[in-house]
Amino acid sequence: MRSVRLWVSLGILLLANIVVSNLLFAAAQPTTVTLPYDVFKEQVAQGNVTSVTTTGDSITGVTKTPVKETSTGVSATHFTTQRPSFADDSLEPLLEQHGVTINAKPENPPPPFWETLLFSFGPTLLIVLGVLYIFRRIGSAGGTGGLLGSFGQSRARLYNPETPGTTFADVAGIDEVKQELEELVDFLRDPQKYERLGGMVPKGVLLIGPPGTGKTLLARAVAGEAKVPFFSQSASEFVEAIVGVGASRVRDLFMKARQSAPAIIFIDELDAIGRSRSAGLRIGGNDEQEQTLNQILTEMDGFEPGKGVIVLAATNRADVLDQALLRPGRFDRRVTLQPPDRRGRAAILKIHSAKVPLAPDVDLDEIAGATPGLVGADLRNLVNEAALGAARKGETTVTSADFFEAIDRILLGTERHLVLSPGDRERIAYHESGHALLGLLVPGADPVRKVTIIPHGGALGVTVSNPIADRVNYGEDYLRARIVGALGGRAAEQLVYTTVSTGAANDLQQVTQIAHEMVVRWGMSPKIGPLAFAEDGAGSGFGLARPYSEATARDVDTEVKRIADECYADALRLLTEHRTQLDNLARAVLKDDSLDEDQILAAAGIPRPPASPTSDSGAPLEGAGAR
Ligand code: ADP
Ligand code: ZN
């Protein structure tokens, strides 16, 4: 690619040259005044004009003494004027009579030299550059010998391995997974030992997990621990514009890795090329993916076990992968990474805050408790945000408050500036207070951590409730508590204003979803019975074919409605009974815009519940109650 860059630089130089010379030219121009034609003739008659140059009907010239331009007051010895086309031709004798030198220029001067050059050679140059570029691309992709080969010198740079300094100590919160990978490290350190013992070493390991859970980090740690070269490539980079490139890049990559065995090849985003070939429509360009995928399979099949090359690949969707990839001798070992649990989060926070000066009030465990659902990459980002916030405030250490502000920024999106009428604000305050109060009153509900009527993202107000423990199994009580809490916003509005607003749209969506799942998925409706109609992962019964009869469908609808109605009645009843607390809470929210857990409890006059055990295991983020 070097020569392309050279040409580009040359082009830029040329352009710069033109611009600069034009500027210089302009700068060298003397001050010039524009004279009316009659003033010009007057000046000639007075013998003040020494020379003129005409281009068509426009005249420029030089005077002995400066002439003043009436409109601007500027005086200069250089002037221009425009001769009216109807002017009688007594000008020439007049000029001769006063001894003025007369020059003339053609009306359409030939374009400057560089312009001619650009227009005649420019297109050709572009084409040549384009062709050169394409050749280089093919060359760097591993074209073999011949014409293209001569363009391929740069391809060695493409797969330069690194030996990462990353170790398992940089990875936290996924201990079981680490253990599985330790075996790989052992093997890479001494492939022969394994062979002698007849151990089965995997050729390929698939790392499965949501983005940011540390798949890349782990792969690097394996290489770092084993001190072997790490060849990393994203699958989407294999497949680029030119057909045939993907497969040859794969070939190249594996060849390089074999040459430096023991080594690790890491293929990120494997699903970009490894999607099931039967799944869905394949539209143009996928031949390329298929070829690339086939080449990977061929390379893996061709490995001799014990040669010391292990392929690690990452994906966040194992379910869409082509079965061929998962066959024995390929990615037959799978390691699943889950979002970290509370202890894991604390450990990850510890790693990433190691180089950050923490204030004594920072309790990483508490922060971990407030961030269910966040993955390693989010937590790293959180530490960073907190440190930036501290820096902005000019603090020398990062405080607990900095962390919680960063959490709010990350969880709630950035604050939106929106002017609300006092009436709207009050309604929103009651709405959110309804959510929050029910979260406190209903047994089994998640504790409420924050209420705010500062608009965030798309929501006018937010009530954040945090599960004490990230839950993996939901009891019916809990689900009903969730529904009651979600309906609390609307119930409060109904109670206070006797009318409702559109503000509950999101809440109602949640309610519908939970109630529906209770009926069709979790067998929590006596009328439907302990049956599950919803296929896992395939949505819940909506869609093309319902796996149940019309009559059952009607029953499902009435059951969903019954659950929602009952919960709404509960919500209304509870809020009516605790109307004073609701009013107090709403007033406090209105006053302070947002309340944290202690302020909520104080405003509602509810004692802090005893701390519950805080074991947990990764569950989705509960940002419940956004309206
Ligand atoms: P993935 O490949 O799964 O999308 P990455 O490995 O790229 O995720 O993670 C991005 C960054 O997040 C890592 O470089 C690391 O700083 C941080 N990170 C993610 N998971 C962990 C973890 N378990 N322990 C420590 N840091 C982590
Ligand atoms: Zn709401």
mmCIF file of C-alpha atoms in Angstrom, residues 208-331:
data_model
loop_
_atom_site.group_PDB
_atom_site.id
_atom_site.type_symbol
_atom_site.label_atom_id
_atom_site.label_comp_id
_atom_site.label_asym_id
_atom_site.label_seq_id
_atom_site.Cartn_x
_atom_site.Cartn_y
_atom_site.Cartn_z
ATOM 1 C CA ILE A 208 -19.743 -17.948 23.644
ATOM 2 C CA GLY A 209 -21.078 -14.937 25.470
ATOM 3 C CA PRO A 210 -22.652 -11.504 25.182
ATOM 4 C CA PRO A 211 -20.474 -8.633 23.992
ATOM 5 C CA GLY A 212 -18.086 -7.283 26.579
ATOM 6 C CA THR A 213 -17.969 -10.375 28.766
ATOM 7 C CA GLY A 214 -14.280 -10.794 28.104
ATOM 8 C CA LYS A 215 -14.000 -13.318 25.273
ATOM 9 C CA THR A 216 -11.187 -11.494 23.560
ATOM 10 C CA LEU A 217 -9.567 -10.823 26.890
ATOM 11 C CA LEU A 218 -9.620 -14.527 27.760
ATOM 12 C CA ALA A 219 -8.174 -15.585 24.432
ATOM 13 C CA ARG A 220 -5.348 -13.122 24.890
ATOM 14 C CA ALA A 221 -4.819 -14.348 28.423
ATOM 15 C CA VAL A 222 -4.442 -17.918 27.175
ATOM 16 C CA ALA A 223 -1.769 -16.781 24.739
ATOM 17 C CA GLY A 224 -0.153 -14.603 27.360
ATOM 18 C CA GLU A 225 -0.040 -17.369 29.946
ATOM 19 C CA ALA A 226 1.397 -19.832 27.464
ATOM 20 C CA LYS A 227 3.717 -17.174 26.024
ATOM 21 C CA VAL A 228 2.816 -18.118 22.478
ATOM 22 C CA PRO A 229 2.100 -15.894 19.484
ATOM 23 C CA PHE A 230 -1.457 -14.659 19.203
ATOM 24 C CA PHE A 231 -2.915 -14.266 15.726
ATOM 25 C CA SER A 232 -6.105 -12.309 15.892
ATOM 26 C CA GLN A 233 -8.551 -11.589 13.139
ATOM 27 C CA SER A 234 -12.179 -10.630 13.081
ATOM 28 C CA ALA A 235 -14.244 -12.844 10.812
ATOM 29 C CA SER A 236 -15.867 -9.846 9.229
ATOM 30 C CA GLU A 237 -12.443 -8.662 8.136
ATOM 31 C CA PHE A 238 -11.908 -11.851 6.199
ATOM 32 C CA VAL A 239 -14.790 -11.042 3.993
ATOM 33 C CA GLU A 240 -14.125 -7.832 2.229
ATOM 34 C CA ALA A 241 -14.864 -6.285 -1.091
ATOM 35 C CA ILE A 242 -13.057 -8.634 -3.413
ATOM 36 C CA VAL A 243 -14.244 -12.126 -4.093
ATOM 37 C CA GLY A 244 -11.812 -14.858 -3.263
ATOM 38 C CA VAL A 245 -9.914 -12.771 -0.787
ATOM 39 C CA GLY A 246 -11.520 -14.243 2.307
ATOM 40 C CA ALA A 247 -10.452 -17.794 1.626
ATOM 41 C CA SER A 248 -6.912 -16.832 0.733
ATOM 42 C CA ARG A 249 -6.637 -14.733 3.854
ATOM 43 C CA VAL A 250 -7.693 -17.698 5.939
ATOM 44 C CA ARG A 251 -5.096 -19.846 4.191
ATOM 45 C CA ASP A 252 -2.468 -17.256 4.887
ATOM 46 C CA LEU A 253 -3.384 -16.858 8.503
ATOM 47 C CA PHE A 254 -3.271 -20.559 9.218
ATOM 48 C CA MET A 255 -0.011 -20.948 7.352
ATOM 49 C CA LYS A 256 1.603 -18.203 9.395
ATOM 50 C CA ALA A 257 0.303 -19.685 12.618
ATOM 51 C CA ARG A 258 1.611 -23.152 11.748
ATOM 52 C CA GLN A 259 4.993 -21.680 11.020
ATOM 53 C CA SER A 260 5.163 -20.188 14.481
ATOM 54 C CA ALA A 261 3.509 -23.053 16.360
ATOM 55 C CA PRO A 262 2.715 -23.414 19.164
ATOM 56 C CA ALA A 263 0.366 -20.522 18.574
ATOM 57 C CA ILE A 264 -3.164 -19.331 19.010
ATOM 58 C CA ILE A 265 -5.459 -18.162 16.280
ATOM 59 C CA PHE A 266 -8.305 -16.025 17.529
ATOM 60 C CA ILE A 267 -11.262 -15.415 15.251
ATOM 61 C CA ASP A 268 -13.634 -12.800 16.588
ATOM 62 C CA GLU A 269 -17.289 -12.492 15.524
ATOM 63 C CA LEU A 270 -17.307 -15.964 14.060
ATOM 64 C CA ASP A 271 -21.035 -15.674 13.360
ATOM 65 C CA ALA A 272 -20.238 -13.048 10.710
ATOM 66 C CA ILE A 273 -19.220 -15.905 8.421
ATOM 67 C CA GLY A 274 -20.281 -18.993 10.313
ATOM 68 C CA ARG A 275 -24.019 -18.510 10.174
ATOM 69 C CA SER A 276 -26.004 -21.563 9.423
ATOM 70 C CA ARG A 277 -26.127 -22.003 5.691
ATOM 71 C CA SER A 278 -29.678 -23.174 5.768
ATOM 72 C CA ALA A 279 -30.937 -20.272 7.790
ATOM 73 C CA GLY A 280 -32.958 -17.698 5.972
ATOM 74 C CA LEU A 281 -32.347 -16.097 2.647
ATOM 75 C CA ARG A 282 -28.846 -15.774 1.423
ATOM 76 C CA ILE A 283 -28.527 -12.768 -0.741
ATOM 77 C CA GLY A 284 -25.622 -11.926 -3.024
ATOM 78 C CA GLY A 285 -22.148 -11.778 -1.535
ATOM 79 C CA ASN A 286 -22.656 -14.765 0.668
ATOM 80 C CA ASP A 287 -20.781 -17.059 -1.628
ATOM 81 C CA GLU A 288 -17.811 -15.243 -0.319
ATOM 82 C CA GLN A 289 -18.735 -16.034 3.262
ATOM 83 C CA GLU A 290 -19.287 -19.633 2.394
ATOM 84 C CA GLN A 291 -15.932 -19.956 0.720
ATOM 85 C CA THR A 292 -14.267 -18.352 3.685
ATOM 86 C CA LEU A 293 -16.074 -20.619 6.091
ATOM 87 C CA ASN A 294 -15.190 -23.688 4.044
ATOM 88 C CA GLN A 295 -11.584 -22.662 4.051
ATOM 89 C CA ILE A 296 -11.586 -22.428 7.821
ATOM 90 C CA LEU A 297 -13.118 -25.889 8.040
ATOM 91 C CA THR A 298 -10.586 -27.292 5.609
ATOM 92 C CA GLU A 299 -7.702 -25.779 7.518
ATOM 93 C CA MET A 300 -8.968 -27.152 10.801
ATOM 94 C CA ASP A 301 -9.506 -30.588 9.346
ATOM 95 C CA GLY A 302 -5.993 -30.500 7.929
ATOM 96 C CA PHE A 303 -4.381 -29.816 11.275
ATOM 97 C CA GLU A 304 -2.514 -32.630 12.753
ATOM 98 C CA PRO A 305 -3.419 -32.791 16.366
ATOM 99 C CA GLY A 306 -0.484 -32.028 18.588
ATOM 100 C CA LYS A 307 1.079 -29.572 16.176
ATOM 101 C CA GLY A 308 0.375 -26.865 18.670
ATOM 102 C CA VAL A 309 -2.045 -24.562 16.946
ATOM 103 C CA ILE A 310 -5.322 -23.926 18.703
ATOM 104 C CA VAL A 311 -8.127 -21.924 17.210
ATOM 105 C CA LEU A 312 -10.195 -19.878 19.599
ATOM 106 C CA ALA A 313 -13.269 -18.229 18.209
ATOM 107 C CA ALA A 314 -15.743 -15.869 19.782
ATOM 108 C CA THR A 315 -19.409 -15.429 19.115
ATOM 109 C CA ASN A 316 -22.362 -14.073 20.981
ATOM 110 C CA ARG A 317 -24.763 -16.358 19.216
ATOM 111 C CA ALA A 318 -23.902 -20.026 19.173
ATOM 112 C CA ASP A 319 -27.423 -20.904 18.077
ATOM 113 C CA VAL A 320 -27.032 -19.416 14.628
ATOM 114 C CA LEU A 321 -23.726 -21.104 13.856
ATOM 115 C CA ASP A 322 -23.408 -23.577 11.063
ATOM 116 C CA GLN A 323 -23.517 -27.101 12.417
ATOM 117 C CA ALA A 324 -20.450 -27.983 10.374
ATOM 118 C CA LEU A 325 -18.393 -25.717 12.601
ATOM 119 C CA LEU A 326 -19.410 -27.594 15.711
ATOM 120 C CA ARG A 327 -18.497 -31.070 14.527
ATOM 121 C CA PRO A 328 -15.825 -33.092 16.305
ATOM 122 C CA GLY A 329 -12.343 -32.037 15.313
ATOM 123 C CA ARG A 330 -13.470 -28.475 14.789
ATOM 124 C CA PHE A 331 -14.969 -26.223 17.440
#
